[in-house]
mmCIF file of N, CA, C and O in Angstrom:
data_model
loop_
_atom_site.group_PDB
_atom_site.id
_atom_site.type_symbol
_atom_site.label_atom_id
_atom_site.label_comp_id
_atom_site.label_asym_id
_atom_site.label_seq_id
_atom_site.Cartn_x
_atom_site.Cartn_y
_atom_site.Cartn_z
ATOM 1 N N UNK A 1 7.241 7.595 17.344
ATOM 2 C CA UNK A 1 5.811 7.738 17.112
ATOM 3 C C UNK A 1 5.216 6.371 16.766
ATOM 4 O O UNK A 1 6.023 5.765 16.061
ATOM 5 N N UNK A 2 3.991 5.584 17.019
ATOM 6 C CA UNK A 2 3.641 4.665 17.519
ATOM 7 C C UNK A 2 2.747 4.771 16.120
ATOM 8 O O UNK A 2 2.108 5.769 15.787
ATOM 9 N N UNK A 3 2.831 3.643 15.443
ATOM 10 C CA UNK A 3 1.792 3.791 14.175
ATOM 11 C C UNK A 3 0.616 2.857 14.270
ATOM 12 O O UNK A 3 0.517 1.657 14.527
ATOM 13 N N UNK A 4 -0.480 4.075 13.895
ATOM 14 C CA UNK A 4 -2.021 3.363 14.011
ATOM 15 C C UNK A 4 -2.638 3.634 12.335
ATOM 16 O O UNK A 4 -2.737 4.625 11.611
ATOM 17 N N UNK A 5 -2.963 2.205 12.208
ATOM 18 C CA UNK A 5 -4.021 1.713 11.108
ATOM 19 C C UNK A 5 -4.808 2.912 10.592
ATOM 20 O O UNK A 5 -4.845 3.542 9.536
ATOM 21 N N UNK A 6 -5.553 2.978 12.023
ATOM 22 C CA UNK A 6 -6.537 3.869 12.015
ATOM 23 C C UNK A 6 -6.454 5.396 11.760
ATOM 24 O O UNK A 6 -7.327 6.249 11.920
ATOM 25 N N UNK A 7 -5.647 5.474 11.483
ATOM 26 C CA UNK A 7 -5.293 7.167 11.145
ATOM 27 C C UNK A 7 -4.660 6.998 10.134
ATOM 28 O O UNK A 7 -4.551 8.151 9.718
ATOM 29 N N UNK A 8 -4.086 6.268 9.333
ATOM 30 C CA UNK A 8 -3.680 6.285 8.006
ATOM 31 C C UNK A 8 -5.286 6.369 7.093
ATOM 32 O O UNK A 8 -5.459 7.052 6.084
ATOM 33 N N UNK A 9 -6.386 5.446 7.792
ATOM 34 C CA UNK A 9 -7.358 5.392 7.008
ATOM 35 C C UNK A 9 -8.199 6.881 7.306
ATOM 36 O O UNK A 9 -8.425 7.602 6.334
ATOM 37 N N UNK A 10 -8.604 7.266 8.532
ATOM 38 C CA UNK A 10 -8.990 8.432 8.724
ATOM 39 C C UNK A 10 -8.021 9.830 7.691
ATOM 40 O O UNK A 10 -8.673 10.729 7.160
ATOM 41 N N UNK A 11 -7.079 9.797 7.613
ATOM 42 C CA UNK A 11 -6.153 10.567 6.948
ATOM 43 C C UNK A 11 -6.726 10.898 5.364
ATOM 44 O O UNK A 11 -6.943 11.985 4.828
ATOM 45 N N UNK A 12 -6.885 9.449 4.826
ATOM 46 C CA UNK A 12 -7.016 9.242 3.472
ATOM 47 C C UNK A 12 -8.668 9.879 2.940
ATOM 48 O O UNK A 12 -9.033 10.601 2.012
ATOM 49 N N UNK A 13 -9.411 9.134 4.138
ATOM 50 C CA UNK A 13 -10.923 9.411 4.605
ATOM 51 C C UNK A 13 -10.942 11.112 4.066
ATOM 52 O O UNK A 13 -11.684 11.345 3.111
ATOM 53 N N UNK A 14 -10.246 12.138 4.583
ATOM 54 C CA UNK A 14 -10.447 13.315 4.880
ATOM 55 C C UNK A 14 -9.070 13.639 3.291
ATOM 56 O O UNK A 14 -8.257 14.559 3.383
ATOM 57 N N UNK A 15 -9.106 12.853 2.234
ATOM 58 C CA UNK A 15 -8.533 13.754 1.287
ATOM 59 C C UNK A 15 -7.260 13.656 1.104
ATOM 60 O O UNK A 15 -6.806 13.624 -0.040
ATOM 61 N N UNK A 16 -6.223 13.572 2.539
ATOM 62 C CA UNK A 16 -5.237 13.511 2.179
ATOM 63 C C UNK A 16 -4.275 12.631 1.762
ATOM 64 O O UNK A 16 -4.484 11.426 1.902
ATOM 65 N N UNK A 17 -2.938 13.149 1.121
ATOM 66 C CA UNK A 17 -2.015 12.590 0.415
ATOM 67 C C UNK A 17 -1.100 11.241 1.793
ATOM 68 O O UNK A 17 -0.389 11.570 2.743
ATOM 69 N N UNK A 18 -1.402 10.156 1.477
ATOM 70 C CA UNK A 18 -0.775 9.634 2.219
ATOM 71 C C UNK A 18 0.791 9.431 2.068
ATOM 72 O O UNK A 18 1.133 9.537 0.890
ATOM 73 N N UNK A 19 1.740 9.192 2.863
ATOM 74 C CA UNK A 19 3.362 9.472 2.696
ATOM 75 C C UNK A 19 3.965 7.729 2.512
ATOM 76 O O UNK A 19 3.376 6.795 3.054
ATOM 77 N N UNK A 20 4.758 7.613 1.972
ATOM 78 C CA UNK A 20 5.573 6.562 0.982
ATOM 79 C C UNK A 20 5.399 5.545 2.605
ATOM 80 O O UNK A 20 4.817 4.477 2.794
ATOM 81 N N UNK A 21 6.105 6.355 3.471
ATOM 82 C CA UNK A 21 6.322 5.246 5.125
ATOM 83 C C UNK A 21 4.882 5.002 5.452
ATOM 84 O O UNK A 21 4.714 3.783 5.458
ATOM 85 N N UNK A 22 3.602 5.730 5.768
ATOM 86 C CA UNK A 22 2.307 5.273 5.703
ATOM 87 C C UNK A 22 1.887 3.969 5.384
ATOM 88 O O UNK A 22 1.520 2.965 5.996
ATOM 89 N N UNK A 23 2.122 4.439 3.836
ATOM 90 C CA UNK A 23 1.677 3.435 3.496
ATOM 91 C C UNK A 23 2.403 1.821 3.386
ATOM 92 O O UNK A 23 1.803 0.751 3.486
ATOM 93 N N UNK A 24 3.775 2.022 3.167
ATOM 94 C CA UNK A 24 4.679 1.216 3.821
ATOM 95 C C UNK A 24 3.903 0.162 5.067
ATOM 96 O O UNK A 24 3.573 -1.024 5.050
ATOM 97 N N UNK A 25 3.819 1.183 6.044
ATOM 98 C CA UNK A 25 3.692 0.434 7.709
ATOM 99 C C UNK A 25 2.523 0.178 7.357
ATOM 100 O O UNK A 25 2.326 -0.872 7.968
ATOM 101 N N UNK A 26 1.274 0.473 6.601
ATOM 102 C CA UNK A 26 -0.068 -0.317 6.608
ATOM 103 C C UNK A 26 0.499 -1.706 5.756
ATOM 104 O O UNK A 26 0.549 -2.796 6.326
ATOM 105 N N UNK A 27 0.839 -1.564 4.590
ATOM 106 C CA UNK A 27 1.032 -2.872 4.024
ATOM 107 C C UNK A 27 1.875 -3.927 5.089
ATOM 108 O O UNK A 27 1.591 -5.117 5.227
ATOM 109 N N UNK A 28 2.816 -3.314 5.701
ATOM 110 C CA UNK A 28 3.711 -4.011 6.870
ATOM 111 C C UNK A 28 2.982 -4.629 8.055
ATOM 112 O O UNK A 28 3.293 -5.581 8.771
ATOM 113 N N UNK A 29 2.074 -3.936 8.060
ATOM 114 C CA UNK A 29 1.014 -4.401 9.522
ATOM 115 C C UNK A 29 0.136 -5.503 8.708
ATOM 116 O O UNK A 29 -0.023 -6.514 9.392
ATOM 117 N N UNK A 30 -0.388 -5.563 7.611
ATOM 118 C CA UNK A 30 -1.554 -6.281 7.447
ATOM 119 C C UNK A 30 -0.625 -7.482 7.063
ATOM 120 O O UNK A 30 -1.253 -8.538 6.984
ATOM 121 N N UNK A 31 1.221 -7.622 6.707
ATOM 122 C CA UNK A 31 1.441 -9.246 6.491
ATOM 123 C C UNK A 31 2.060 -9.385 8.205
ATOM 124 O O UNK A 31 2.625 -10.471 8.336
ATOM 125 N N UNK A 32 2.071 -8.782 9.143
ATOM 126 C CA UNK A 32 2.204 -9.201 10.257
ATOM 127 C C UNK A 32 1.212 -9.569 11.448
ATOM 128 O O UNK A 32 1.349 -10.147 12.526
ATOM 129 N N UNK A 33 0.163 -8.981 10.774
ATOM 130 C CA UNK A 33 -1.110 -9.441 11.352
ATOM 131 C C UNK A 33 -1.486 -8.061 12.110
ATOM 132 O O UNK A 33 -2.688 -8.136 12.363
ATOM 133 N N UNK A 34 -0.894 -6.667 12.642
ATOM 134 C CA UNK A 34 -1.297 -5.825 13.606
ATOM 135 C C UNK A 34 -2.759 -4.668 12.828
ATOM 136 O O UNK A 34 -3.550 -3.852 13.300
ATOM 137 N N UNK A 35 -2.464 -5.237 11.416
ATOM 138 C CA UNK A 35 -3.725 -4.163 10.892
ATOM 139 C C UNK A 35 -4.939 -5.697 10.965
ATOM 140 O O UNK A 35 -4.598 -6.809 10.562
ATOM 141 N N UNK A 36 -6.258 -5.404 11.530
ATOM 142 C CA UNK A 36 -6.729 -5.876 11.417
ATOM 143 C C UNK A 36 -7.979 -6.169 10.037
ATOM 144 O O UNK A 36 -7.932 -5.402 9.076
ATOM 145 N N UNK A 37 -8.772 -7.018 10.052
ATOM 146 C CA UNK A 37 -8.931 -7.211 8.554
ATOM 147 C C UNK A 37 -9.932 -6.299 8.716
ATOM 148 O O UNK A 37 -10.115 -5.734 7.638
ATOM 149 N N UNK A 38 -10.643 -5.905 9.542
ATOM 150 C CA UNK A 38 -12.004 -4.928 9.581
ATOM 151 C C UNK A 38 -11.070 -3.596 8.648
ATOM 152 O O UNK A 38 -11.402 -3.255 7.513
ATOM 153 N N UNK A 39 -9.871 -2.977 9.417
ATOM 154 C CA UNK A 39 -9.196 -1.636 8.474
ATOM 155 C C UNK A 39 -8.450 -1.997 7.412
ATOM 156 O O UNK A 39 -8.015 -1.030 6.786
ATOM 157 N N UNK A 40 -7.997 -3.603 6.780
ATOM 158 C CA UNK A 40 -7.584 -3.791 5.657
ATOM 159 C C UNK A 40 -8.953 -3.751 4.683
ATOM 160 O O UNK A 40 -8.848 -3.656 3.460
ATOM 161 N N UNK A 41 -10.027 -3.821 5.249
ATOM 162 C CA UNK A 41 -11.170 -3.885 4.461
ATOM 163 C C UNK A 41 -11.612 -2.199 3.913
ATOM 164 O O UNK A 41 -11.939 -1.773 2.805
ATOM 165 N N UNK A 42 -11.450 -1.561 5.179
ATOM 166 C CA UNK A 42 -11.838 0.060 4.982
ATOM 167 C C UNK A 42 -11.035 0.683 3.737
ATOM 168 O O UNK A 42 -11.561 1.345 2.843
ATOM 169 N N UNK A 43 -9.506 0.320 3.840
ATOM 170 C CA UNK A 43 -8.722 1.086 3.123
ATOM 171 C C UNK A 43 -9.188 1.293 1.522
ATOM 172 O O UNK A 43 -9.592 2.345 1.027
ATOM 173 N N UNK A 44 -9.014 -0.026 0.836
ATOM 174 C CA UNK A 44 -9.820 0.155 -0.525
ATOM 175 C C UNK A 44 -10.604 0.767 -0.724
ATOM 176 O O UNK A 44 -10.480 1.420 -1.760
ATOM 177 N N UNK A 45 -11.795 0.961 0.021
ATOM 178 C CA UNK A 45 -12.957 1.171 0.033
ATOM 179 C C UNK A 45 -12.883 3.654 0.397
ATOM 180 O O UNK A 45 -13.622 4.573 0.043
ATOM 181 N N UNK A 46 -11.464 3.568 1.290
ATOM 182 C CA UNK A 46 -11.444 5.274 1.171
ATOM 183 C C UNK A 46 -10.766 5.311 -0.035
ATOM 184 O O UNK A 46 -11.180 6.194 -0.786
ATOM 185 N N UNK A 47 -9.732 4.545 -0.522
ATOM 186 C CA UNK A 47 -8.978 4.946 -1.529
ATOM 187 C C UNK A 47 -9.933 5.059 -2.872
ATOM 188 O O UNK A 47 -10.027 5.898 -3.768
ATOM 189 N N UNK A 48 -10.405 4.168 -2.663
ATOM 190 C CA UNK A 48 -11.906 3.753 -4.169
ATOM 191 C C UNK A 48 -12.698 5.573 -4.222
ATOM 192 O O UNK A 48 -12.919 5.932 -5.378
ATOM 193 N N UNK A 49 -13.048 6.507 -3.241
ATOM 194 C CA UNK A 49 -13.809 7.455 -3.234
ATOM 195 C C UNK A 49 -12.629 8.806 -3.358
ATOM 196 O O UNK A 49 -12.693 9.789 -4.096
ATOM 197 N N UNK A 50 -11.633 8.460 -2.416
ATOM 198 C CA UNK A 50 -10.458 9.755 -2.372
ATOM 199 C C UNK A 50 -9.637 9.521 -3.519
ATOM 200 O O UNK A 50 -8.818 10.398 -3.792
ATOM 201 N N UNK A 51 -9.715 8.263 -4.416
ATOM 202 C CA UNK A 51 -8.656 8.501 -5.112
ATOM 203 C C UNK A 51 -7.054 8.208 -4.622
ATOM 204 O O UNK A 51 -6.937 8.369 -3.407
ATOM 205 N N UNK A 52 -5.928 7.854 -5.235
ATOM 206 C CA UNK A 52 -4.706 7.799 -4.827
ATOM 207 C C UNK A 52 -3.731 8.694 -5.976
ATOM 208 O O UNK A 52 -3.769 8.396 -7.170
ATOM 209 N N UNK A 53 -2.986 9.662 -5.529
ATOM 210 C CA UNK A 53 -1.839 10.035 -6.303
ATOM 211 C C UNK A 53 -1.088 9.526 -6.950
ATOM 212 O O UNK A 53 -0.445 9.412 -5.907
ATOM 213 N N UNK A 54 -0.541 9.119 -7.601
ATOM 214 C CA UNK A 54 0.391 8.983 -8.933
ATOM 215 C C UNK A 54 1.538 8.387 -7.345
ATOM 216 O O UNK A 54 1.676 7.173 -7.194
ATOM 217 N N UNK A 55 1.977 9.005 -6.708
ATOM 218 C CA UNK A 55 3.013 8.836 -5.699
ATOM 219 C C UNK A 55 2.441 7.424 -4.779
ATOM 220 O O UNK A 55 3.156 6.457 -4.515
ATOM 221 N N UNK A 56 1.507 7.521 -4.521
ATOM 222 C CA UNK A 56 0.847 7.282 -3.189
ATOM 223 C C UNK A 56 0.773 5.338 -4.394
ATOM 224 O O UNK A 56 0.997 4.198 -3.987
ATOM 225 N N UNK A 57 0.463 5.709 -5.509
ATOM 226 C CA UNK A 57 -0.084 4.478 -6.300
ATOM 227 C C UNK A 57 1.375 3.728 -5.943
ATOM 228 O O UNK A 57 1.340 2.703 -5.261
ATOM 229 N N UNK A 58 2.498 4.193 -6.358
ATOM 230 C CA UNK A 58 4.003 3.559 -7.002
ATOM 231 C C UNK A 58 3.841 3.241 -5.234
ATOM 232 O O UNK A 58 3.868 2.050 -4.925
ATOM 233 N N UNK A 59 3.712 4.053 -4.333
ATOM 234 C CA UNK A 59 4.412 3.209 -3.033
ATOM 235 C C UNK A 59 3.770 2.047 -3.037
ATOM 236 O O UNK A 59 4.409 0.995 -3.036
ATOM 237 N N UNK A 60 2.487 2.069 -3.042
ATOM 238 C CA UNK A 60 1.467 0.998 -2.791
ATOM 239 C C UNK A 60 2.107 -0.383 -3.798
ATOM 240 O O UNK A 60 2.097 -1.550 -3.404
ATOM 241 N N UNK A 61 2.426 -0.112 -4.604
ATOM 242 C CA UNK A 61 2.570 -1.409 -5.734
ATOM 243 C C UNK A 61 3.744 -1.735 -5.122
ATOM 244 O O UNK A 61 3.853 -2.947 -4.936
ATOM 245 N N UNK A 62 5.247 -0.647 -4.501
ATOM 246 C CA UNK A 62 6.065 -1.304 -3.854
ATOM 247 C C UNK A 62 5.976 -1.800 -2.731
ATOM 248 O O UNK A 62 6.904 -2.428 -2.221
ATOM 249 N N UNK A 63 5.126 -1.650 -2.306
ATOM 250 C CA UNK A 63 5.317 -2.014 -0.589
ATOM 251 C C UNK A 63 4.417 -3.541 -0.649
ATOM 252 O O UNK A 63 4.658 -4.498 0.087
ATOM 253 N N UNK A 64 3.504 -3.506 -1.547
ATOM 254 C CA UNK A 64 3.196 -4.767 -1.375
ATOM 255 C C UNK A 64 4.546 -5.897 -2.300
ATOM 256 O O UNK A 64 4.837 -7.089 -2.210
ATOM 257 N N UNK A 65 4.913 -5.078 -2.893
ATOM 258 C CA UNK A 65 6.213 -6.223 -4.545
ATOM 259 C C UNK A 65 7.133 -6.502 -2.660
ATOM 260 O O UNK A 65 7.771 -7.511 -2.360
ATOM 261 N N UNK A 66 6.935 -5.501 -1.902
ATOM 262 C CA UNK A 66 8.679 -5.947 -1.001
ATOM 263 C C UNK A 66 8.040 -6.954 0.135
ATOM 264 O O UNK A 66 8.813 -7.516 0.911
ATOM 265 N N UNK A 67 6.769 -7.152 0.216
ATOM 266 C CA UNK A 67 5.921 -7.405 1.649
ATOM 267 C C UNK A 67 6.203 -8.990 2.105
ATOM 268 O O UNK A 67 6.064 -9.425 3.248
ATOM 269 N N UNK A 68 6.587 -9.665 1.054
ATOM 270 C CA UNK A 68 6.821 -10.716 0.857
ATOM 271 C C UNK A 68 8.467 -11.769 0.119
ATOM 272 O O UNK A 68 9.625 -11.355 0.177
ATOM 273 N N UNK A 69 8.071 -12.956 -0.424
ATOM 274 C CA UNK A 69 9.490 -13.288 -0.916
ATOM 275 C C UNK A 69 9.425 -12.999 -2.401
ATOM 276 O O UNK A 69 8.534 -13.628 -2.973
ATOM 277 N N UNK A 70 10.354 -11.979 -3.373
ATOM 278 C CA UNK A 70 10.202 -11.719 -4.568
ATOM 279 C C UNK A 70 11.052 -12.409 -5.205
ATOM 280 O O UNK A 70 12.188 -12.552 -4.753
ATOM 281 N N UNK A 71 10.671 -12.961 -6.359
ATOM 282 C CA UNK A 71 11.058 -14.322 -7.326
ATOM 283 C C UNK A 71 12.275 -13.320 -8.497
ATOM 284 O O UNK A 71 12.137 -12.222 -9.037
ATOM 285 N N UNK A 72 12.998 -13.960 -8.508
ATOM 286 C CA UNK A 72 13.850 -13.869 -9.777
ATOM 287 C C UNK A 72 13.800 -14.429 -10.909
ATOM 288 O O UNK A 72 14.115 -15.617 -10.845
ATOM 289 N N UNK A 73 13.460 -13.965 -12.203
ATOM 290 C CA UNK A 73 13.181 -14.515 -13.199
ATOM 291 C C UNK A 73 14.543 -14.098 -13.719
ATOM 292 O O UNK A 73 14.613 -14.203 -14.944
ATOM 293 N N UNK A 74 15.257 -13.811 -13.338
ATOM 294 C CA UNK A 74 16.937 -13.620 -14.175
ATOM 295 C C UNK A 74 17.187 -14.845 -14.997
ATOM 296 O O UNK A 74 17.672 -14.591 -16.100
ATOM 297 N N UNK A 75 16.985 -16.066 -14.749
ATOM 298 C CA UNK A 75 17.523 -17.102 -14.799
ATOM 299 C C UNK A 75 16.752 -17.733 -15.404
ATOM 300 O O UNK A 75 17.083 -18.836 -15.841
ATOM 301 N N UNK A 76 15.612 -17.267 -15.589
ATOM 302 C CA UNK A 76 14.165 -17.997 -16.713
ATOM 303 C C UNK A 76 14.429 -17.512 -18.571
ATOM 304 O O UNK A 76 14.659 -16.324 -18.799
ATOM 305 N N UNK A 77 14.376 -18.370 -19.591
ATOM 306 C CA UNK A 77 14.466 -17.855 -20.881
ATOM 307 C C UNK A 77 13.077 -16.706 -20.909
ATOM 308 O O UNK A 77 12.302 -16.790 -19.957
ATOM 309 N N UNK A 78 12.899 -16.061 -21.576
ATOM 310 C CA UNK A 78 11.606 -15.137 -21.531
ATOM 311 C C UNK A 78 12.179 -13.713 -22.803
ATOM 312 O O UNK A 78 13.234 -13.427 -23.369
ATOM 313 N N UNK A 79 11.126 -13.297 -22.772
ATOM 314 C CA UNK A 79 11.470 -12.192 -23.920
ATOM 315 C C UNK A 79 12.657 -11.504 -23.662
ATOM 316 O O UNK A 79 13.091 -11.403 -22.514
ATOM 317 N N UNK A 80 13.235 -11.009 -24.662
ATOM 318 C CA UNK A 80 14.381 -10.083 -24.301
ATOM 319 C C UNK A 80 14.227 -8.703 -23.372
ATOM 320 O O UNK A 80 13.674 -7.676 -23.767
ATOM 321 N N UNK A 81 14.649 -8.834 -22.447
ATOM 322 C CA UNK A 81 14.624 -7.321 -21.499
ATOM 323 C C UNK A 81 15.393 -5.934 -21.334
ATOM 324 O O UNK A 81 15.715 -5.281 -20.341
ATOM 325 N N UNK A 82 15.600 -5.694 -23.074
ATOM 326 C CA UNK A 82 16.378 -4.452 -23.060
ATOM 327 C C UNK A 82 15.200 -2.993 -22.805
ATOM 328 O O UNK A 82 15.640 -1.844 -22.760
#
C-alpha cells in the first residue's frame, strides 16, 4: 500500500485516531522531502482542532526523537539518572 500525506491529514481532518506507522511515515516523508511543506503545514493546524490521543502524542514525540541522529549523553557528568 502506497502511502499518501494526504490522507493521513484528511484522516485526522475527519476525527480520527491516527496509527503509530501513520504517523511514523508522515514524520519519515517530511525528513526525506516526499511530504511537502504545504501538508507539513496542514498537519499542526488538524491536530491543533482534532486534538491528538495520549497514543498518537508518544508516537509523534518518537518518530520525530528517531527521524534523525540521536546524541548520547551516557558519557556527559549530569544529574544522577536513577
Amino acid at each position: 500500500m502506497t502511502f499518501l500525506p494526504q490522507e493521513v491529514i484528511i484522516r485526522k481532518r475527519d476525527g480520527e485516531v491516527l496509527t503509530r506507522g501513520e504517523i511514523g511515515q508522515f514524520i519519515a516523508g517530511l525528513t526525506e522531502g516526499s511530504v511537502s511543506h504545504a501538508q507539513a503545514a496542514r498537519s499542526p493546524w488538524r491536530c491543533f482542532f482534532r486534538d491528538m490521543s495520549l497514543d498518537e502524542r508518544v508516537a509523534l514525540t518518537e518518530a520525530m526523537r528517531d527521524s534523525g541522529t540521536v546524541l548520547d549523553w551516557s558519557e556527559l557528568d549530569g544529574p544522577d539518572r536513577r
